[in-house]
Short mmCIF file of C-alpha atoms in Angstrom, two decimals:
data_model
loop_
_atom_site.label_atom_id
_atom_site.label_comp_id
_atom_site.label_asym_id
_atom_site.label_seq_id
_atom_site.Cartn_x
_atom_site.Cartn_y
_atom_site.Cartn_z
CA MET A 143 -4.12 38.58 20.35
CA THR A 144 -7.78 39.28 19.63
CA ASP A 145 -10.21 36.46 18.86
CA SER A 146 -10.28 37.45 15.20
CA GLY A 147 -6.50 37.62 15.08
CA ARG A 148 -6.19 34.22 16.73
CA SER A 149 -8.67 32.74 14.27
CA GLN A 150 -6.73 34.21 11.36
CA ALA A 151 -3.48 32.80 12.74
CA VAL A 152 -5.01 29.36 13.03
CA ASP A 153 -6.42 29.50 9.49
CA GLU A 154 -2.97 30.37 8.18
CA GLY A 155 -1.40 27.47 10.07
CA ILE A 156 0.71 29.62 12.44
CA PRO A 157 1.51 27.73 15.66
CA SER A 158 -0.21 29.29 18.68
CA ALA A 159 1.70 30.78 21.62
CA GLY A 160 3.00 28.15 24.01
CA ALA A 161 2.05 25.31 21.67
CA VAL A 162 5.57 23.93 21.48
CA SER A 163 7.99 25.17 24.13
CA ALA A 164 9.07 28.27 26.00
CA ALA A 165 10.68 29.44 22.78
CA LYS A 166 8.62 31.42 20.31
CA PRO A 167 6.37 29.18 18.21
CA GLU A 168 7.73 30.59 14.98
CA ALA A 169 11.28 29.67 15.99
CA ARG A 170 10.20 26.16 16.93
CA ALA A 171 8.34 25.77 13.63
CA ARG A 172 11.51 26.71 11.73
CA ARG A 173 13.38 23.96 13.58
CA ALA A 174 10.84 21.39 12.36
CA GLY A 175 12.87 20.65 9.28
CA LEU A 176 13.56 17.60 7.23
CA VAL A 177 15.14 15.58 10.05
CA VAL A 178 12.15 15.92 12.37
CA THR A 179 9.80 15.12 9.51
CA LEU A 180 11.74 11.95 8.73
CA VAL A 181 11.83 10.91 12.40
CA LEU A 182 8.08 11.35 12.81
CA GLY A 183 7.55 9.61 9.49
CA GLY A 184 9.63 6.69 10.72
CA LEU A 185 7.56 6.41 13.87
CA THR A 186 4.28 6.41 11.95
CA ALA A 187 5.79 3.89 9.50
CA LEU A 188 6.48 1.40 12.28
CA PRO A 189 2.94 -0.11 12.35
CA PRO A 190 2.78 -0.84 8.59
CA LEU A 191 6.32 -2.21 8.76
CA SER A 192 5.36 -4.51 11.63
CA MET A 193 2.25 -5.67 9.77
CA ASP A 194 3.09 -5.66 6.08
CA MET A 195 6.55 -7.26 6.06
CA TYR A 196 4.89 -10.25 7.71
CA LEU A 197 1.94 -10.53 5.31
CA PRO A 198 3.59 -12.56 2.49
CA ALA A 199 4.66 -15.11 5.12
CA LEU A 200 1.19 -15.78 6.53
CA PRO A 201 0.52 -18.88 4.41
CA GLU A 202 4.00 -20.21 5.31
CA VAL A 203 3.40 -19.58 9.03
CA THR A 204 0.08 -21.41 8.73
CA SER A 205 1.92 -24.46 7.38
CA ALA A 206 4.93 -24.22 9.71
CA MET A 207 2.81 -23.91 12.84
CA SER A 208 0.26 -26.50 11.62
CA SER A 209 -2.52 -24.07 12.53
CA PRO A 210 -5.62 -22.88 10.65
CA ALA A 211 -5.59 -19.51 8.91
CA ALA A 212 -8.00 -18.03 11.44
CA THR A 213 -5.53 -18.80 14.26
CA ILE A 214 -2.56 -17.34 12.39
CA GLN A 215 -4.58 -14.19 11.70
CA LEU A 216 -4.76 -13.77 15.47
CA THR A 217 -1.07 -12.84 15.33
CA LEU A 218 -2.18 -9.75 13.41
CA THR A 219 -5.08 -9.17 15.79
CA ALA A 220 -2.82 -9.44 18.84
CA CYS A 221 -0.41 -6.85 17.46
CA LEU A 222 -3.29 -4.49 16.68
CA MET A 223 -4.85 -5.00 20.12
CA GLY A 224 -1.49 -4.22 21.70
CA MET A 225 -1.12 -1.04 19.68
CA ALA A 226 -4.67 -0.02 20.65
CA LEU A 227 -4.29 -0.61 24.40
CA GLY A 228 -0.72 0.69 24.52
CA GLN A 229 -1.80 4.07 23.20
CA LEU A 230 -4.23 4.48 26.09
CA ILE A 231 -1.27 4.13 28.45
CA VAL A 232 1.42 6.04 26.56
CA GLY A 233 -0.76 8.97 25.46
CA PRO A 234 -1.59 10.28 28.97
CA MET A 235 1.98 9.47 30.08
CA SER A 236 3.33 11.75 27.35
CA ASP A 237 1.01 14.55 28.51
CA ARG A 238 2.43 14.21 32.02
CA TRP A 239 6.14 13.43 31.48
CA GLY A 240 6.79 14.83 28.02
CA ARG A 241 7.21 13.09 24.69
CA ARG A 242 10.81 11.80 24.71
CA ARG A 243 10.94 9.60 27.82
CA PRO A 244 7.86 7.42 27.14
CA LEU A 245 8.84 7.17 23.48
CA LEU A 246 12.36 5.88 24.16
CA VAL A 247 11.15 3.33 26.72
CA GLY A 248 8.51 2.07 24.30
CA MET A 249 11.01 1.73 21.46
CA VAL A 250 13.42 -0.34 23.56
CA VAL A 251 10.64 -2.73 24.60
CA TYR A 252 9.50 -2.93 20.97
CA VAL A 253 12.94 -4.11 19.90
CA LEU A 254 13.03 -6.82 22.59
CA ALA A 255 9.51 -8.07 21.78
CA THR A 256 10.22 -8.17 18.05
CA ALA A 257 13.38 -10.21 18.62
CA ALA A 258 11.34 -12.63 20.74
CA CYS A 259 8.87 -13.09 17.84
CA ALA A 260 11.73 -14.37 15.69
CA PHE A 261 12.34 -17.27 18.10
CA ALA A 262 8.75 -18.10 19.10
CA PRO A 263 8.45 -21.94 19.13
CA THR A 264 4.64 -22.10 19.16
CA VAL A 265 1.78 -20.10 17.72
CA GLU A 266 0.56 -19.28 21.25
CA LEU A 267 3.89 -17.67 22.17
CA LEU A 268 4.01 -15.89 18.82
CA ILE A 269 0.60 -14.37 19.53
CA GLY A 270 1.81 -13.29 22.99
CA PHE A 271 5.01 -11.73 21.68
CA ARG A 272 3.06 -9.94 18.94
CA LEU A 273 0.81 -8.50 21.65
CA ALA A 274 3.88 -7.19 23.50
CA GLN A 275 5.28 -5.84 20.24
CA GLY A 276 2.07 -3.91 19.65
CA LEU A 277 1.91 -2.57 23.22
CA ALA A 278 5.43 -1.16 22.93
CA GLY A 279 5.12 0.01 19.33
CA ALA A 280 2.12 2.10 20.33
CA ALA A 281 4.51 4.70 21.75
CA GLY A 282 5.72 5.69 18.29
CA ILE A 283 2.22 6.04 16.86
CA VAL A 284 0.61 8.10 19.61
CA ILE A 285 3.58 10.34 20.35
CA ALA A 286 4.24 11.14 16.69
CA ARG A 287 0.69 12.53 16.39
CA ALA A 288 1.05 14.42 19.68
CA VAL A 289 4.31 16.01 18.51
CA VAL A 290 2.62 17.22 15.34
CA ARG A 291 -0.16 18.74 17.46
CA ASP A 292 2.47 20.40 19.68
CA MET A 293 4.13 22.01 16.71
CA TYR A 294 1.36 22.98 14.29
CA GLU A 295 -2.10 24.50 14.05
CA GLY A 296 -4.84 24.59 11.48
CA VAL A 297 -4.17 24.01 7.82
CA ALA A 298 -0.45 23.54 8.50
CA MET A 299 -1.24 20.56 10.70
CA ALA A 300 -3.44 18.96 8.03
CA ARG A 301 -0.68 19.42 5.48
CA PHE A 302 1.91 17.93 7.81
CA PHE A 303 -0.28 14.87 8.35
CA SER A 304 -0.43 14.45 4.58
CA THR A 305 3.37 14.71 4.45
CA LEU A 306 3.62 12.01 7.09
CA MET A 307 1.34 9.89 4.95
CA LEU A 308 3.82 10.26 2.07
CA ILE A 309 6.68 9.09 4.28
CA SER A 310 4.82 6.36 6.15
CA GLY A 311 3.18 5.32 2.90
CA VAL A 312 6.58 4.19 1.64
CA ALA A 313 6.53 1.52 4.35
CA PRO A 314 3.58 -0.51 3.02
CA VAL A 315 4.99 -0.14 -0.49
CA VAL A 316 8.43 -1.44 0.46
CA ALA A 317 7.56 -3.77 3.35
CA PRO A 318 5.79 -6.57 1.42
CA LEU A 319 8.48 -6.41 -1.24
CA ILE A 320 11.15 -6.83 1.44
CA GLY A 321 9.11 -9.57 3.08
CA GLY A 322 8.76 -11.43 -0.21
CA GLN A 323 12.50 -11.23 -0.86
CA ILE A 324 13.33 -12.32 2.69
CA LEU A 325 11.25 -15.44 2.09
CA ARG A 326 13.50 -16.23 -0.88
CA LEU A 327 16.52 -16.31 1.45
CA THR A 328 15.11 -17.64 4.70
CA ASP A 329 11.85 -18.46 6.44
CA TRP A 330 9.27 -16.25 8.15
CA ARG A 331 11.46 -15.80 11.24
CA GLY A 332 13.89 -13.74 9.18
CA VAL A 333 11.17 -11.12 8.75
CA PHE A 334 11.22 -10.43 12.49
CA VAL A 335 15.02 -10.29 12.52
CA VAL A 336 14.90 -7.50 9.93
CA LEU A 337 12.18 -5.70 11.95
CA THR A 338 14.41 -5.92 15.02
CA VAL A 339 17.26 -4.22 13.18
CA ILE A 340 14.91 -1.49 11.93
CA GLY A 341 13.68 -0.94 15.49
CA VAL A 342 17.23 -0.56 16.82
CA LEU A 343 18.12 2.01 14.14
CA LEU A 344 14.94 4.03 14.71
CA THR A 345 15.47 4.02 18.49
CA PHE A 346 18.98 5.41 18.04
CA ILE A 347 17.77 8.16 15.68
CA VAL A 348 14.97 9.18 18.07
CA TRP A 349 17.46 9.33 20.95
CA ARG A 350 19.86 11.54 19.01
CA ARG A 351 17.63 13.77 16.89
CA LEU A 352 14.13 14.23 18.35
CA ASP A 353 13.87 17.11 20.83
CA GLU A 354 11.24 17.44 23.53
CA THR A 355 8.21 19.37 22.21
CA LEU A 356 6.08 19.59 25.36
CA PRO A 357 7.49 22.07 27.91
CA PRO A 358 7.04 21.44 31.66
CA ALA A 359 4.64 24.40 31.92
CA ARG A 360 2.13 22.65 29.66
CA ARG A 361 2.34 19.17 31.17
CA GLN A 362 -0.54 17.74 33.17
CA ASP A 363 0.21 17.03 36.82
CA GLY A 364 -2.64 14.64 37.60
CA GLY A 365 -2.39 10.87 37.69
CA LEU A 366 -4.73 8.21 36.40
CA GLY A 367 -7.83 10.06 37.59
CA GLN A 368 -6.90 13.19 35.69
CA ALA A 369 -6.15 11.18 32.56
CA LEU A 370 -9.53 9.47 32.73
CA ARG A 371 -11.31 12.79 33.24
CA THR A 372 -9.49 14.26 30.25
CA MET A 373 -10.47 11.35 28.03
CA ARG A 374 -14.05 11.46 29.28
CA GLY A 375 -14.19 15.13 28.38
CA LEU A 376 -12.89 14.43 24.89
CA LEU A 377 -15.40 11.63 24.33
CA ALA A 378 -18.18 13.93 25.52
CA ASP A 379 -17.35 16.20 22.58
CA ARG A 380 -19.77 14.88 19.95
CA VAL A 381 -17.76 16.22 17.02
CA PHE A 382 -14.43 14.81 18.29
CA THR A 383 -16.08 11.42 18.80
CA GLY A 384 -17.58 11.60 15.32
CA TYR A 385 -14.21 12.15 13.66
CA MET A 386 -12.62 9.50 15.89
CA LEU A 387 -15.17 6.85 14.92
CA SER A 388 -15.21 7.84 11.24
CA GLY A 389 -11.46 7.39 11.03
CA GLY A 390 -11.61 4.18 13.07
CA PHE A 391 -14.20 2.51 10.86
CA ALA A 392 -12.40 3.62 7.71
CA PHE A 393 -9.21 2.04 9.01
CA ALA A 394 -11.13 -1.14 9.87
CA ALA A 395 -12.17 -1.39 6.21
CA LEU A 396 -8.50 -0.98 5.28
CA PHE A 397 -7.38 -3.60 7.77
CA ALA A 398 -9.96 -6.06 6.52
CA TYR A 399 -8.07 -5.81 3.23
CA ILE A 400 -4.66 -6.07 4.94
CA SER A 401 -5.51 -9.23 6.89
CA ALA A 402 -7.44 -11.00 4.11
CA SER A 403 -5.47 -10.06 1.01
CA PRO A 404 -2.62 -12.59 1.44
CA PHE A 405 -5.13 -15.44 1.33
CA VAL A 406 -7.40 -13.81 -1.28
CA VAL A 407 -4.61 -13.00 -3.71
CA GLN A 408 -2.41 -16.06 -3.16
CA ASP A 409 -4.79 -18.90 -2.22
CA ILE A 410 -7.98 -17.92 -4.09
CA TYR A 411 -6.44 -16.31 -7.19
CA GLY A 412 -3.20 -18.31 -7.23
CA ALA A 413 -0.69 -15.44 -7.22
CA SER A 414 2.86 -15.90 -5.89
CA PRO A 415 4.12 -14.10 -2.75
CA GLN A 416 6.12 -11.79 -5.00
CA THR A 417 3.06 -10.94 -7.12
CA PHE A 418 1.09 -10.28 -3.97
CA SER A 419 3.85 -7.98 -2.74
CA LEU A 420 3.84 -6.03 -5.99
CA LEU A 421 0.05 -5.61 -5.94
CA PHE A 422 0.13 -4.54 -2.31
CA GLY A 423 2.85 -2.02 -3.08
CA LEU A 424 0.86 -0.62 -6.01
CA ASN A 425 -2.17 -0.12 -3.77
CA SER A 426 0.00 1.66 -1.21
CA ILE A 427 1.30 3.98 -3.91
CA GLY A 428 -2.30 4.91 -4.64
CA LEU A 429 -2.79 5.81 -0.99
CA VAL A 430 0.36 7.96 -1.02
CA ILE A 431 -0.69 9.80 -4.18
CA ALA A 432 -4.17 10.51 -2.81
CA GLY A 433 -2.63 11.75 0.44
CA GLN A 434 -0.40 14.15 -1.45
CA ILE A 435 -3.30 15.42 -3.54
CA ASN A 436 -5.08 16.06 -0.26
CA GLY A 437 -2.16 17.92 1.32
CA LYS A 438 -0.78 19.80 -1.70
CA VAL A 439 -3.92 20.53 -3.71
CA LEU A 440 -7.10 20.23 -1.63
CA VAL A 441 -6.11 21.55 1.81
CA GLY A 442 -6.59 25.30 1.86
CA ARG A 443 -8.77 25.26 -1.26
CA VAL A 444 -11.67 23.10 -0.14
CA SER A 445 -12.85 22.26 3.35
CA LEU A 446 -11.39 19.27 5.11
CA ASP A 447 -14.93 18.00 5.62
CA LYS A 448 -15.56 18.00 1.87
CA ALA A 449 -12.34 16.11 1.16
CA LEU A 450 -13.21 13.66 3.92
CA ALA A 451 -16.73 13.17 2.53
CA VAL A 452 -15.34 12.36 -0.91
CA GLY A 453 -12.92 9.85 0.61
CA LEU A 454 -15.64 8.06 2.57
CA ALA A 455 -17.95 7.99 -0.46
CA VAL A 456 -15.28 6.40 -2.65
CA ILE A 457 -14.44 3.82 0.04
CA THR A 458 -18.13 2.88 0.28
CA LEU A 459 -18.56 2.57 -3.50
CA ALA A 460 -15.38 0.51 -3.87
CA SER A 461 -16.49 -1.82 -1.07
CA ALA A 462 -19.89 -2.32 -2.70
CA ALA A 463 -18.24 -3.10 -6.03
CA LEU A 464 -15.93 -5.63 -4.38
CA LEU A 465 -18.89 -7.35 -2.74
CA LEU A 466 -20.67 -7.62 -6.09
CA MET A 467 -17.55 -9.06 -7.74
CA THR A 468 -16.57 -11.55 -5.03
CA SER A 469 -20.13 -12.82 -4.57
CA GLY A 470 -20.46 -13.60 -8.27
CA VAL A 471 -23.35 -11.21 -8.91
CA LEU A 472 -21.41 -9.70 -11.83
CA GLY A 473 -20.11 -13.07 -12.97
CA LYS A 474 -16.82 -14.69 -12.13
CA ALA A 475 -14.32 -11.93 -11.44
CA GLY A 476 -10.61 -12.49 -11.90
CA LEU A 477 -7.62 -11.04 -10.09
CA VAL A 478 -7.44 -7.88 -12.22
CA PRO A 479 -10.90 -6.39 -11.46
CA VAL A 480 -10.70 -7.37 -7.79
CA SER A 481 -7.25 -5.77 -7.55
CA ALA A 482 -8.61 -2.63 -9.22
CA GLY A 483 -11.38 -2.40 -6.61
CA LEU A 484 -8.87 -2.81 -3.78
CA PHE A 485 -6.66 -0.13 -5.37
CA VAL A 486 -9.51 2.39 -5.39
CA LEU A 487 -10.50 1.55 -1.81
CA MET A 488 -6.97 1.89 -0.44
CA SER A 489 -6.26 5.08 -2.40
CA ALA A 490 -9.31 6.79 -0.91
CA MET A 491 -7.80 6.28 2.54
CA GLY A 492 -5.41 9.09 1.59
CA LEU A 493 -8.34 11.50 1.75
CA ALA A 494 -9.98 10.02 4.84
CA MET A 495 -7.23 9.41 7.39
CA PRO A 496 -5.26 12.73 7.42
CA ASN A 497 -8.45 14.80 7.63
CA THR A 498 -10.08 12.84 10.44
CA ASN A 499 -6.86 13.11 12.47
CA ALA A 500 -6.46 16.84 11.84
CA GLN A 501 -10.10 17.70 12.55
CA ALA A 502 -10.17 15.70 15.78
CA LEU A 503 -6.83 16.97 17.11
CA MET A 504 -7.81 20.58 16.41
CA ARG A 505 -10.34 20.22 19.23
CA SER A 506 -7.76 19.08 21.81
CA ARG A 507 -4.77 21.44 21.98
CA ASP A 508 -4.22 21.03 25.73
CA ALA A 509 -4.43 17.23 25.76
CA ALA A 510 -2.81 16.15 22.50
CA GLY A 511 -1.40 12.94 23.97
CA SER A 512 -4.74 11.77 25.37
CA ALA A 513 -6.59 12.76 22.18
CA SER A 514 -4.01 10.97 20.05
CA ALA A 515 -4.37 7.91 22.30
CA LEU A 516 -8.14 7.83 21.82
CA LEU A 517 -7.79 8.23 18.06
CA GLY A 518 -5.24 5.45 17.84
CA THR A 519 -6.98 3.11 20.25
CA SER A 520 -10.33 3.31 18.50
CA THR A 521 -8.63 2.84 15.15
CA PHE A 522 -6.69 -0.26 16.12
CA LEU A 523 -9.47 -1.82 18.19
CA LEU A 524 -11.88 -1.60 15.29
CA GLY A 525 -9.19 -2.96 12.99
CA ALA A 526 -8.52 -5.82 15.39
CA ILE A 527 -12.23 -6.70 15.42
CA ALA A 528 -12.40 -6.64 11.62
CA SER A 529 -9.34 -8.88 11.20
CA PRO A 530 -10.76 -12.29 12.29
CA LEU A 531 -14.14 -11.61 10.67
CA VAL A 532 -12.68 -11.75 7.17
CA GLY A 533 -11.76 -15.42 7.62
CA ILE A 534 -14.96 -16.53 9.28
CA ALA A 535 -16.19 -18.41 6.16
CA GLY A 536 -12.88 -20.12 5.47
CA GLU A 537 -9.95 -19.51 3.15
CA HIS A 538 -11.68 -20.08 -0.19
CA THR A 539 -14.00 -17.08 -0.49
CA ALA A 540 -13.40 -13.33 -0.50
CA VAL A 541 -17.02 -12.44 0.28
CA PRO A 542 -16.43 -11.94 4.07
CA MET A 543 -13.64 -9.46 3.30
CA ALA A 544 -15.85 -7.37 1.02
CA LEU A 545 -18.81 -7.62 3.41
CA VAL A 546 -16.74 -6.40 6.37
CA GLN A 547 -15.33 -3.56 4.26
CA LEU A 548 -18.76 -2.39 3.19
CA GLY A 549 -20.15 -2.57 6.72
CA CYS A 550 -17.22 -0.54 8.09
CA ALA A 551 -17.49 2.03 5.30
CA LEU A 552 -21.20 2.54 5.95
CA ALA A 553 -20.55 2.88 9.70
CA ALA A 554 -17.91 5.55 9.00
CA VAL A 555 -20.37 7.51 6.86
CA VAL A 556 -23.07 7.29 9.54
CA CYS A 557 -20.68 8.57 12.24
CA PHE A 558 -19.45 11.40 10.04
CA VAL A 559 -22.93 12.57 9.05
CA GLY A 560 -24.68 11.88 12.35
CA LEU A 561 -22.06 13.12 14.82
CA CYS A 562 -19.85 15.60 12.95
CA ARG A 563 -22.78 17.16 11.04
CA PRO A 564 -20.42 18.81 8.54
CA TRP A 565 -23.12 20.91 6.88
CA ARG A 566 -23.42 23.04 10.03
CA ARG A 567 -20.95 25.87 10.50
CA ARG A 568 -19.75 25.95 14.12
CA GLU A 569 -18.32 29.02 15.79
CA ASP A 570 -15.73 26.92 17.60
CA ASP A 571 -14.30 25.50 14.36
CA ALA A 572 -10.95 27.11 13.73
CA PHE A 573 -10.68 25.82 10.20
CA GLY A 574 -12.01 23.14 7.88
CA THR A 575 -14.86 25.11 6.35
CA ALA A 576 -15.01 26.37 2.83
#
């Protein structure tokens, strides 16, 4: 295929030769039907399930463990840190040994660690088990992205990421609602029992229905040294690093909301766990809708960079508005205006996250696992750093949450503008320009 023909194929979203298996790419793409989409969606839904079902129980855990809120928030931080570090291990492993084997091992360990969380007698052990849960759960996150990169190119990949956002977006909508109802029947430990059952079911489905997507001919033979060299090469790519950091800081703004909102909504504004769950679900619906607008309407009509720029701008404006409201500059703000600001911020993530992933992975066809690992690790590390900062001034003010969100949003904009330089047309860009 000529260079112009290859470029046209990429723009049209046709998988490139050898991108999936020894079979023709078109045949493999046809096999990527509803079942595979649901499996990958389930894997990407695992992190919000692990986080969000637990959120309504945070105040109860604080009381049951006789620990301050900042300590209990470390259970979220530990899970995020585990997911960040685990991706650095699993990503290169999947480039060397294929996608299925590391994924199945990770899922089994995830189930065991989640069951251990349900019986943790102390907050220290709970933090440790949450770390193990995150380390194992990382397999689903990183390998799901790598499988998408194996199977799709160009605009088709961006659209598939938006589809995954629709599926995985159901998780944060449903998870807090389930968590709130579980708390009506039992205590916080029951949340982890339900997560264990979900993990067992997903492991079985992956074992039965997800085929290998990385053929032996395309696997990397090197060990740790080769993996480190591959990652160093990816990080040396200024544009890849720019998209990686932009997405990471945007997610950190989102996670500042995730970790602080149970205390902000319930303790500061006096809402019940069920009301909190409903508000959280509504915000997640906004994210899903924005993601579908991105995938069904914007992709292919406007550049991914333009859609991403709009998303980052809205996140920044919403964060600034939240800071003004929570600090009292605009007078005493109630639950409704603060919830509206959080809704706008979370919805804009539907424009930011799929496009940063797609743009970054387009630059790493031959090392999708390592690239996915770097994307995920940076995302979760930045989120883990943001988590404890939102409680640094105590449980009775929402100003730290808004301040962290605004700082992360501004950092994402700086990385996007300074490193990606979207106004410059690059010859090596296969798509994403208008």
